[in-house]
Coordinates of C-alpha atoms in Angstrom, one line a residue:
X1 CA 110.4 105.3 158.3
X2 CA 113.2 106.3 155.7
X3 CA 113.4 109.2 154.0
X4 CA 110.7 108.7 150.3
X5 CA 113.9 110.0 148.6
X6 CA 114.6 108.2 144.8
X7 CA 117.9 106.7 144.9
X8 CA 119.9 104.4 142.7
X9 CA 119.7 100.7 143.5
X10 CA 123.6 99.1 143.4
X11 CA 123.3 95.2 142.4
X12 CA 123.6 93.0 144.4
X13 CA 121.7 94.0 147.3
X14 CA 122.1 91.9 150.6
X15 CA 119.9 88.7 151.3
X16 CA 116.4 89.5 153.4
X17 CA 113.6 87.1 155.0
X18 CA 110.5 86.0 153.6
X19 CA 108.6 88.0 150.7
X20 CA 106.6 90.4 152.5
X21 CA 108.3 90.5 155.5
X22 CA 108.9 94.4 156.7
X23 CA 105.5 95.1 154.9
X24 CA 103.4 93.3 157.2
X25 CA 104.9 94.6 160.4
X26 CA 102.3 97.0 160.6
X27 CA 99.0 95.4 159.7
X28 CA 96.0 97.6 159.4
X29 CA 93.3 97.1 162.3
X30 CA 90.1 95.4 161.1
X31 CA 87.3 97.6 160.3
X32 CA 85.5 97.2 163.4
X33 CA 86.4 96.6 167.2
X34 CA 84.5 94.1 169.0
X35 CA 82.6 96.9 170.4
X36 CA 81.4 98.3 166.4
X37 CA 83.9 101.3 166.4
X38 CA 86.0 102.0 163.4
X39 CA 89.7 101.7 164.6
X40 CA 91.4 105.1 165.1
X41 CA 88.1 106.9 164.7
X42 CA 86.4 108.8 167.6
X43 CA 82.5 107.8 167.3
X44 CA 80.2 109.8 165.7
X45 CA 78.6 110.3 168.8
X46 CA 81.8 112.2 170.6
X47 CA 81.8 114.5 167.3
X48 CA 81.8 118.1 167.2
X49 CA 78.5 117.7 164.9
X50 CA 77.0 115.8 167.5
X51 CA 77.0 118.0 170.2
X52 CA 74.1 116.0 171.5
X53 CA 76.1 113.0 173.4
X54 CA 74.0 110.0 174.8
X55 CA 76.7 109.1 177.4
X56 CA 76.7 112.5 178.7
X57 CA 72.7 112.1 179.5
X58 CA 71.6 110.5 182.5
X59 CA 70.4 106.8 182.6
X60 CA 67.7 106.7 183.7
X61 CA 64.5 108.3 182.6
X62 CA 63.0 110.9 184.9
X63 CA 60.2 110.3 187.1
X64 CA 57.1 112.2 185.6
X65 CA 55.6 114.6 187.4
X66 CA 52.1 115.0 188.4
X67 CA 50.8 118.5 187.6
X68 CA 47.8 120.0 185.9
X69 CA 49.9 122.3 184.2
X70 CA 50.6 120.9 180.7
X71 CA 54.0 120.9 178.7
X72 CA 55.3 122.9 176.3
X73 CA 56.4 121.0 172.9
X74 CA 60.1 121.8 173.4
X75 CA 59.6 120.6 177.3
X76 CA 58.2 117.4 175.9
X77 CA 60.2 117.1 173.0
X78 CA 63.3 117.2 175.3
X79 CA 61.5 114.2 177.8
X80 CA 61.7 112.1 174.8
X81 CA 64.8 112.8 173.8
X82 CA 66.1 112.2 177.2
X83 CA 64.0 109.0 177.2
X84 CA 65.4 107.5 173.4
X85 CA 68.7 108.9 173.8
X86 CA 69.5 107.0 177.3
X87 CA 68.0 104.1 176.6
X88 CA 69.1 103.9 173.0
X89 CA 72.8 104.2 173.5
X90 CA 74.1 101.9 170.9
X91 CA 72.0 100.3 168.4
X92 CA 72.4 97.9 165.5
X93 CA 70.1 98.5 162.9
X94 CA 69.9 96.3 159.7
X95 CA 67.8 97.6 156.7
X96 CA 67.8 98.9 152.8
X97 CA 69.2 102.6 152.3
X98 CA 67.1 105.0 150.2
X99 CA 66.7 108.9 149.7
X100 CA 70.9 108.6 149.9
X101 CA 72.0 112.3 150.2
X102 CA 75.7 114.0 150.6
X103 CA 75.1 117.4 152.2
X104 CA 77.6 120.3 151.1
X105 CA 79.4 120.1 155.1
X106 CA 80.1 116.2 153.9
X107 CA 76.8 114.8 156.3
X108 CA 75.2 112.0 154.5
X109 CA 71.3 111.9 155.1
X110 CA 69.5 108.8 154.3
X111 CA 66.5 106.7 155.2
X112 CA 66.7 103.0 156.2
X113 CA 63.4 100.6 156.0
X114 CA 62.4 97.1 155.6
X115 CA 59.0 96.1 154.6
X116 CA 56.9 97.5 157.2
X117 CA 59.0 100.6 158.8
X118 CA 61.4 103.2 158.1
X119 CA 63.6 105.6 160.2
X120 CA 65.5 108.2 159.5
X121 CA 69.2 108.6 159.8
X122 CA 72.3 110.9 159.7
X123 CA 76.1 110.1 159.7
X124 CA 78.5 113.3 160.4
X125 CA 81.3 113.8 157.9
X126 CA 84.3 112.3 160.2
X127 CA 82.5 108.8 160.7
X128 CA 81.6 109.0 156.8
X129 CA 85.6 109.9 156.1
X130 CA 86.2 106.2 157.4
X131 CA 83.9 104.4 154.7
X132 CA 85.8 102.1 152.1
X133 CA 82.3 102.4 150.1
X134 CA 79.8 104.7 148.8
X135 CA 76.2 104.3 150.6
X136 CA 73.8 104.3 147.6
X137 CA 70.0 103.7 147.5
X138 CA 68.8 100.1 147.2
X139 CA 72.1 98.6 149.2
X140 CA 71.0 96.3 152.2
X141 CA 73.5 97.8 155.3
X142 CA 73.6 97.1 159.3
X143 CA 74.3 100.3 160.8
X144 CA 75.6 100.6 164.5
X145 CA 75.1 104.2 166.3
X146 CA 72.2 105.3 168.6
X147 CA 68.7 107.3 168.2
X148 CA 68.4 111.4 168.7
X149 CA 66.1 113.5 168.3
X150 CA 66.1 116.3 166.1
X151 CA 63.9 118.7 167.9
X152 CA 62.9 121.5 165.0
X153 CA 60.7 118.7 163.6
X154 CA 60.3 116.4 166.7
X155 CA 61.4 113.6 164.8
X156 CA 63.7 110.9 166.0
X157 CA 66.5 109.4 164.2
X158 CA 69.6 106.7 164.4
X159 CA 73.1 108.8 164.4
X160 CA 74.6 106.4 162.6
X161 CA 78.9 106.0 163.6
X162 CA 79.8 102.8 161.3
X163 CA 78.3 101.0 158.7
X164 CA 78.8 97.6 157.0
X165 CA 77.2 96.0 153.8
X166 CA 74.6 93.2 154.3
X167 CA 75.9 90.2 153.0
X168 CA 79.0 91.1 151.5
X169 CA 82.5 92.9 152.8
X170 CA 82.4 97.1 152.9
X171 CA 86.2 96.8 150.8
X172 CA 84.5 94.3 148.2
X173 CA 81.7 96.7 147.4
X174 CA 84.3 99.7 147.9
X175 CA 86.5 97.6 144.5
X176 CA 83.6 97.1 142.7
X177 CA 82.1 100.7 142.8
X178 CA 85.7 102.1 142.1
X179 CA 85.8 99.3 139.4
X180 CA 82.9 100.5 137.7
X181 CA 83.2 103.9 137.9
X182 CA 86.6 103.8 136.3
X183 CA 85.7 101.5 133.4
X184 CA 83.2 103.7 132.6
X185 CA 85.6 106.9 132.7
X186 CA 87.5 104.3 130.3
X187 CA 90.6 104.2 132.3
X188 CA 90.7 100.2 131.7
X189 CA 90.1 100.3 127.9
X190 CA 92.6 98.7 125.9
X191 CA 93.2 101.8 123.5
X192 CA 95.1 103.5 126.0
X193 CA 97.4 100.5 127.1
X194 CA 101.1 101.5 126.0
X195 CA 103.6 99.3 124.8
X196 CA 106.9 98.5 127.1
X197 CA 110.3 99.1 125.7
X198 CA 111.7 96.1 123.9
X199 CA 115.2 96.4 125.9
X200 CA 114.5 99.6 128.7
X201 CA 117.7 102.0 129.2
X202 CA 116.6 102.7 132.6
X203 CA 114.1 101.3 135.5
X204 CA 111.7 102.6 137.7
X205 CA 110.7 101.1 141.1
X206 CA 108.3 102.2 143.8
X207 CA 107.8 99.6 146.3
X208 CA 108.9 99.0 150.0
X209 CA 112.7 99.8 150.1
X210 CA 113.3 96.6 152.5
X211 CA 112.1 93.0 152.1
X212 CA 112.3 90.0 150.1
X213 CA 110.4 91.8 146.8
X214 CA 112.8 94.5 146.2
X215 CA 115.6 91.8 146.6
X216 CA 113.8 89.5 144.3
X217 CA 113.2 91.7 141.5
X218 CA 116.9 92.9 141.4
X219 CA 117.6 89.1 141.5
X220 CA 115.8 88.8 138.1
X221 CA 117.2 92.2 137.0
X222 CA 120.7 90.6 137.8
X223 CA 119.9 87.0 136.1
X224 CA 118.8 88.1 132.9
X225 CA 120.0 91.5 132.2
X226 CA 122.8 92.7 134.6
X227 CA 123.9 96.4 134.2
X228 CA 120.6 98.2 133.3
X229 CA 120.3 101.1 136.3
X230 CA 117.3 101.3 138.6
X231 CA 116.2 103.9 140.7
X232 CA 114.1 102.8 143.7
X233 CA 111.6 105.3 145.3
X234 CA 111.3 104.4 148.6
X235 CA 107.2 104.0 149.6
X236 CA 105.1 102.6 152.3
X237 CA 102.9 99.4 150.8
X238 CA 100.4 99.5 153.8
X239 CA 98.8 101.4 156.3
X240 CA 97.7 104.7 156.4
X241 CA 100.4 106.6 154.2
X242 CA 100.8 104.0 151.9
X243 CA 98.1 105.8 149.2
X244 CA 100.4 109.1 149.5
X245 CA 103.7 107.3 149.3
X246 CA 102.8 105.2 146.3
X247 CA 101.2 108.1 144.6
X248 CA 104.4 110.4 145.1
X249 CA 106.6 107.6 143.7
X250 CA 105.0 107.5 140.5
X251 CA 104.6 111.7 140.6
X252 CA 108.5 111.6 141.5
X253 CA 109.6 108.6 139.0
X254 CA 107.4 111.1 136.0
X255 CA 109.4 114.5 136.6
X256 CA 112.9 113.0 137.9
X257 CA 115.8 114.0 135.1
X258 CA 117.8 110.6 134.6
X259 CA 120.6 109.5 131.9
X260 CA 119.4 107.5 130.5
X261 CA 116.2 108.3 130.7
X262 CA 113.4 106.3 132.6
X263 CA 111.6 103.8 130.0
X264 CA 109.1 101.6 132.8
X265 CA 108.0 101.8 136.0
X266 CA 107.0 98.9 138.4
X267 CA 105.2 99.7 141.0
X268 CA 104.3 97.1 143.3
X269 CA 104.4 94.7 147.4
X270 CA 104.1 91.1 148.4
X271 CA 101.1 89.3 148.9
X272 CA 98.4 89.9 151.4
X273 CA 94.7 89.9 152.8
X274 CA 92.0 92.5 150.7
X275 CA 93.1 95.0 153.9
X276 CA 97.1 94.4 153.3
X277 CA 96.5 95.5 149.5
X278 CA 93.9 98.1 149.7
X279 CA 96.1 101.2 148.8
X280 CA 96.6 99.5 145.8
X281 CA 92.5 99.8 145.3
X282 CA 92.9 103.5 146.3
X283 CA 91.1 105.9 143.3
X284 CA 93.8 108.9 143.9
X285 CA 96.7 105.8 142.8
X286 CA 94.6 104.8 139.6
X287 CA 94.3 108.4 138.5
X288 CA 97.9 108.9 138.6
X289 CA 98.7 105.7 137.2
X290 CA 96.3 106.8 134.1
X291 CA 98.0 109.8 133.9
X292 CA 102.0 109.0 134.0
X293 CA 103.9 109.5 131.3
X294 CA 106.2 106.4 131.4
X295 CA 104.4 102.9 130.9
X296 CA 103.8 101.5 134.3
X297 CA 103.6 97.8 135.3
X298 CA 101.3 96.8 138.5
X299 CA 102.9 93.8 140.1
X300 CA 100.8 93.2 143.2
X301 CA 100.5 90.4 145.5
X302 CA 100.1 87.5 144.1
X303 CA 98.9 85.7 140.4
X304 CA 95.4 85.2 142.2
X305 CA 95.0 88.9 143.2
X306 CA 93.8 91.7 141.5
X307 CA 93.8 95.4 142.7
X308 CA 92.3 98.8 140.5
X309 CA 95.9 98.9 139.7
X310 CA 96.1 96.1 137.8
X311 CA 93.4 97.2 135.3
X312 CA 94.5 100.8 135.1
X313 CA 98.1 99.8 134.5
X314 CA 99.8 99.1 131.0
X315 CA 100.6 95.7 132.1
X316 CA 99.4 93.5 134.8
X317 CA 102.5 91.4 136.2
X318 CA 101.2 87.8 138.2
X319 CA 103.8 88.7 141.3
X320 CA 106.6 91.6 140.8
X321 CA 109.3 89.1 139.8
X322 CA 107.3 88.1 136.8
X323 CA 107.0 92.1 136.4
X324 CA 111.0 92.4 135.6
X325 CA 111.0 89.3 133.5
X326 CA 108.0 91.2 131.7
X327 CA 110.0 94.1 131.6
X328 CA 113.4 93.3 130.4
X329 CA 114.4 90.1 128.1
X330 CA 116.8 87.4 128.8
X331 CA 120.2 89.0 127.8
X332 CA 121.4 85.3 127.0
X333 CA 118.2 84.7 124.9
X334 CA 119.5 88.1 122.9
X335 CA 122.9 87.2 122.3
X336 CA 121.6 83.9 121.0
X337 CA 119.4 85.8 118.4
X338 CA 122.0 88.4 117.4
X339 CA 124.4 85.0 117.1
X340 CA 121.7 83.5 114.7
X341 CA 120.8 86.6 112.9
X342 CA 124.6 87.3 113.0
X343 CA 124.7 83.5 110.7
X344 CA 122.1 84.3 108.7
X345 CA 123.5 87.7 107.8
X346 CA 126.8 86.1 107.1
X347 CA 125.0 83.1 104.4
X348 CA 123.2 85.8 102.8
X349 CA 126.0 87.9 101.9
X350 CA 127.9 84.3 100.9
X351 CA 125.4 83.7 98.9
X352 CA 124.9 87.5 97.2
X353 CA 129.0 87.6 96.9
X354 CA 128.9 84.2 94.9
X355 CA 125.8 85.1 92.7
X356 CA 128.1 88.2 91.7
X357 CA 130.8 86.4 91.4
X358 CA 129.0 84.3 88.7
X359 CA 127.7 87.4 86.6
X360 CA 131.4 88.8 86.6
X361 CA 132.5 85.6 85.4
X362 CA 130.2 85.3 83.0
X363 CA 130.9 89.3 81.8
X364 CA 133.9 88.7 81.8
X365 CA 133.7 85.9 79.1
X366 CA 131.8 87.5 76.8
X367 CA 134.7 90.9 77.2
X368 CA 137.3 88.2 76.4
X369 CA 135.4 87.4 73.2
X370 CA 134.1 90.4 71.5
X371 CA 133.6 89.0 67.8
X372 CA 131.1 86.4 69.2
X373 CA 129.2 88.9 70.2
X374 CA 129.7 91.3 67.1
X375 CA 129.0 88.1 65.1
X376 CA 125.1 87.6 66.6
X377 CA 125.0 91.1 66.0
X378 CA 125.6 90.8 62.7
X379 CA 123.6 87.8 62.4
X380 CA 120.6 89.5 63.5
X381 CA 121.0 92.6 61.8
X382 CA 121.1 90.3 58.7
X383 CA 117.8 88.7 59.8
X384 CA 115.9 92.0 59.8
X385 CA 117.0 93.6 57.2
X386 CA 115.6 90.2 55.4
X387 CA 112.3 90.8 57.0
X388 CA 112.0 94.3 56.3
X389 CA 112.4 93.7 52.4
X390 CA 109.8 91.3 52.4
X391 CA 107.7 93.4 54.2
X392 CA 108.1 96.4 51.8
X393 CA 108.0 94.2 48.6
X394 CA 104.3 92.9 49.8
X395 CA 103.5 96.3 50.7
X396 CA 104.0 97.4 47.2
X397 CA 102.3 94.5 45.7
X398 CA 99.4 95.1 47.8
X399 CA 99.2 99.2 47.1
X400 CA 100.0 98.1 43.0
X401 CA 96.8 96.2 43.0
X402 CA 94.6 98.6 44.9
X403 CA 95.6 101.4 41.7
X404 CA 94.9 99.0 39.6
X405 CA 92.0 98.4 40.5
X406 CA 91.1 101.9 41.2
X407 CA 92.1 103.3 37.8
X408 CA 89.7 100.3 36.3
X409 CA 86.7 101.9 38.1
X410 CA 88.0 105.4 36.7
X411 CA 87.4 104.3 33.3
X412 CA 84.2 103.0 33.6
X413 CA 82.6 105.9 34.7
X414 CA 84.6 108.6 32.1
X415 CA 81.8 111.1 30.9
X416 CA 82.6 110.6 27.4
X417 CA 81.2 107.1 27.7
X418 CA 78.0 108.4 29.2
X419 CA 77.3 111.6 27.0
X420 CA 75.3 109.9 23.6
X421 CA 73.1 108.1 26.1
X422 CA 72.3 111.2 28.3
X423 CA 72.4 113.3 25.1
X424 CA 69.2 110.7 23.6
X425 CA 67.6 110.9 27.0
X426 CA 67.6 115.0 27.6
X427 CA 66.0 115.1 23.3
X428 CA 62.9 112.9 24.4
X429 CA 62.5 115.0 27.1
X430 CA 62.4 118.1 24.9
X431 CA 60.1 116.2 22.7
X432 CA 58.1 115.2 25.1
X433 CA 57.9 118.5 27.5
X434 CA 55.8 120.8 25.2
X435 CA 53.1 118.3 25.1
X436 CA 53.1 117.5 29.2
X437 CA 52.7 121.3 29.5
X438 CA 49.4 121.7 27.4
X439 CA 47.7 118.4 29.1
X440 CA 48.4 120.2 32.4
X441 CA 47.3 123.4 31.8
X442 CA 44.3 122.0 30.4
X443 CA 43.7 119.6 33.2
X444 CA 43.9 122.7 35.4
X445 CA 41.7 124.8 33.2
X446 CA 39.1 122.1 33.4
X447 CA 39.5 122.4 37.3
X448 CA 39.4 126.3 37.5
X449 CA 35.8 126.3 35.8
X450 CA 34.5 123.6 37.5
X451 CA 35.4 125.6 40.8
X452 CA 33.8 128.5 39.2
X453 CA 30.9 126.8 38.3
X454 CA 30.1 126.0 42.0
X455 CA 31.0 129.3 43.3
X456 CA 28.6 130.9 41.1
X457 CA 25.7 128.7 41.8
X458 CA 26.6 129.3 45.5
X459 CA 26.9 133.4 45.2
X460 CA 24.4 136.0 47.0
X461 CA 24.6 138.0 43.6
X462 CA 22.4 134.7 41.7
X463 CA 20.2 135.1 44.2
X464 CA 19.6 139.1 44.0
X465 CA 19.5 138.5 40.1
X466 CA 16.2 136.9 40.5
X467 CA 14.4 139.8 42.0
X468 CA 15.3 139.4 45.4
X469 CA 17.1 142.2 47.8
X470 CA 19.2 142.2 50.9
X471 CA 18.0 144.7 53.5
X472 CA 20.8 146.3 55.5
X473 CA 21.0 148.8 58.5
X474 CA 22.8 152.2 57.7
X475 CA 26.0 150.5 59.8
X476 CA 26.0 147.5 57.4
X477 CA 24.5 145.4 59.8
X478 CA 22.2 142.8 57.1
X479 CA 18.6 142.6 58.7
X480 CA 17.1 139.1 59.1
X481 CA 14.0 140.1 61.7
X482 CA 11.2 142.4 61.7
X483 CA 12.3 142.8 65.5
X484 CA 16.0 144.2 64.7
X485 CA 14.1 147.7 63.5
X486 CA 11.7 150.3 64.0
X487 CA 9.4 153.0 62.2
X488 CA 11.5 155.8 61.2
X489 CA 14.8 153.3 60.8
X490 CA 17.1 153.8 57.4
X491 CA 17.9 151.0 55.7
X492 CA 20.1 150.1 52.9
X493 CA 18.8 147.9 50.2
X494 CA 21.1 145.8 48.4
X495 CA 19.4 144.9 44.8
X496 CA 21.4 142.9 41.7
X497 CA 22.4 146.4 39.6
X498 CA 22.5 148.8 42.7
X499 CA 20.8 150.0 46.3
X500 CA 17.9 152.1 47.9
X501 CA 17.9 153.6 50.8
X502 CA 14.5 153.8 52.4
X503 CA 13.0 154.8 55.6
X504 CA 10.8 151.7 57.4
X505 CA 6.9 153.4 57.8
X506 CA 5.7 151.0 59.8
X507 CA 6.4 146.8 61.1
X508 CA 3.8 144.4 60.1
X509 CA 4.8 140.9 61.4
X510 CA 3.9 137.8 59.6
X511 CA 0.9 136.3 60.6

């Protein structure tokens, strides 16, 4: 493997075979061996957390013995396992997972049951390592390992080494989880998608340093924009190092000092099958990928396939040649542009130079000819001076008649006109006051003794006058009951000239 060392890419490279070529010289094993075993794994079974090996057991179960003595649990607890454990070697089991728990030590834990049984099970942290997909409750599985038994509790269980989805491939369900979980972290949202450089200084690579994609996007580079730089990091595309390569380029190709600078980065392989593209599914890839810097281009397999990196990316490219075509213009295109912006430029100042010329010439006329213009001057200065007499002569007329009028008004309301006829009016008044007076004063006489009158008639005094008297207590309070006094009480008697005060001898009630 070549050194993952950046370098600069000279133009043009040599030709290569097929697209895809060196990238597929190592293709990755299939999931499972004939035999269920996940290639390049040891079985869960010859783990260090399974101490508890079926193929070191013996084979056959052992003969029971006749004796009156009876077990112990742990004695019979180890019979069974003996008996499960060597006759369950290797198992296929097909069910639904739930209760789906990740123990701190990395163990996953789950339960797996159809509609009349369950079973527990366990798979050790090295066999889970090797899972494209997350086990989660509710997802039908066939899991292949073999039965123990977990002797605290004396319960048996399946030690599970591989595991498939029902019905549907283990890297499918791996992209869509990762799919989902991303787009909800908002890594695919199209507020975060960056523009690419109109025309970049400088271009970024990470792909497979040898093959026919390399050589065809420097092909493109060289067709439609020859002389922009490109620096090429070096990465695997498949395999087991591919996900660290490809991450590393992009790391690299963000912290690299360049002149000019970096502007885009493609990163991208040939086609392939769902296994030959996988590390472009990988999560740690996306993350980075979110997080450079420097717009980033996925151009990955082919227009039909789509990888995490394609959604994470700022731009999706069909196959990586399309990805430099998307990332630099057609320099011929350009010069035809700045050629037809060049003509357009050049008619537009024609035109603005002849539109000058015209206003100069036509200054210039009027320069030559100064008593035209003095003349219109004149002319007009004439006119308003014209317009500004008639203006003040019907001013004057209109204030003329407004005095005139005025001063009419004055006259008719002089006080010498208006003194014989107010001087008549005030001596019938005088005339006329003395008697008002004396019809008043005798109207109100007439009043005053008719109130009199009825005051009179309505006095307590008229009523003492006639004999009677008004019999008071010594506080003034006036006595209206035999009940309000008692032998021996003084009273006050109020008569018409005067009162007596008198003691009460005795209280006789009416009868």
């Amino acid at each position: 493997m070549p050194p993952r060392i950046p370098f600069q890419v000279e133009l043009p490279l040599p030709e290569v075979g097929d697209s895809g070529e060196s990238e597929s010289r190592n293709p990755p094993q299939p999931p499972f061996d004939k035999e269920g075993n996940r290639s390049g794994e040891i079985s869960a079974s010859a783990t260090e957390e399974d101490p508890q090996n079926p193929s070191e057991q013996p084979s056959k179960t052992p003969q029971k013995k006749r004796s009156d003595k009876p077990l112990t649990v742990s004695q019979l607890t180890r019979q069974i396992r003996m008996a499960l454990e060597g006759e369950f070697r290797s198992v296929w089991v097909a069910g639904e997972l739930s209760n789906v728990s990740r123990a701190a030590s990395g163990h996953i834990y789950f339960t797996l049951r159809d509609e009349e049984s369950q079973v527990s099970g366990v798979m050790f942290r090295r066999a889970v390592a090797g899972l494209p997909f997350q086990p989660v409750d509710g997802l039908e599985v066939v899991v292949r390992g073999h039965l123990s038994v977990y002797a605290p509790r004396g319960v048996y269980q399946v030690n599970a080494s591989a595991m498939e989805p029902k019905g549907v491939g283990a890297l499918q369900l791996a992209f869509e989880q990762l799919r989902d979980k991303l787009a909800k972290e908002g890594l695919f949202d199209k507020s975060r998608k960056r523009p690419l450089p109109f025309l970049p200084r400088h271009i970024g690579i990470v792909t497979s340093p040898t093959g026919a994609v390399i050589h065809d996007m420097l092909t493109v580079l060289r067709r439609r924009f020859p002389g922009i730089p490109v620096t090429l990091f070096p990465a695997v595309v498949q395999g087991n190092q591919a996900v660290p390569a490809l991450v590393e380029g992009v790391r690299v190709l963000n912290t690299i000092s360049r002149t000019p600078p970096l502007d885009v980065i493609i990163v991208g392989r040939g086609g392939g099958s769902m296994e030959d593209l996988w590390a472009f599914n990988d999560e740690r890839l996306a993350r980075v990928l979110a997080d450079s810097r420097i717009p980033v281009i996925s151009a990955v397999g082919h227009e039909t396939d789509f990888t995490i990196a394609d959604f994470v990316a700022d731009l999706r490219a069909p196959t990586p040649s399309a990805a430099m075509e998307l990332a630099i213009p057609e320099r011929l295109e350009l010069e035809a542009s700045v050629q037809e912006w060049g003509m357009r430029l050049q008619r537009g100042m024609q035109q603005q130079l002849r539109s000058c010329r015209d206003h100069l010439i036509q200054a210039k006329r009027q320069l030559s000819s100064p008593e035209t213009g003095i003349r219109q001057f004149q002319q007009r200065v004439d006119d308003l001076d014209l317009r500004l007499r008639e203006r003040l002569r019907a001013r004057l007329d209109r204030t003329r008649f407004a005095l005139e009028e005025s001063a009419t008004r004055l006259r008719l309301l002089q006080p010498s006109r208006q003194f014989p006829e107010l001087r008549n009016r005030v001596m019938a008044l005088q005339q006329q006051l003395p008697k008002l007076v004396k019809q008043r004063l005798q109207a109100q006489q007439a009043q005053i003794e008719q109130h009199t009158g009825r005051l009179d008639s309505l006095s307590p005094l008229r009523t003492l006058g006639r004999g009677y008297g008004m019999a008071t207590t010594t506080e003034g309070k006036v006595i209206k009951s035999h009940t309000q006094v008692q032998p021996g009480d003084e009273l006050a008697l109020r008569l018409a000239d005067g009162t007596l005060h008198t003691t009460v001898q005795r209280v006789e009630p009416r009868p």
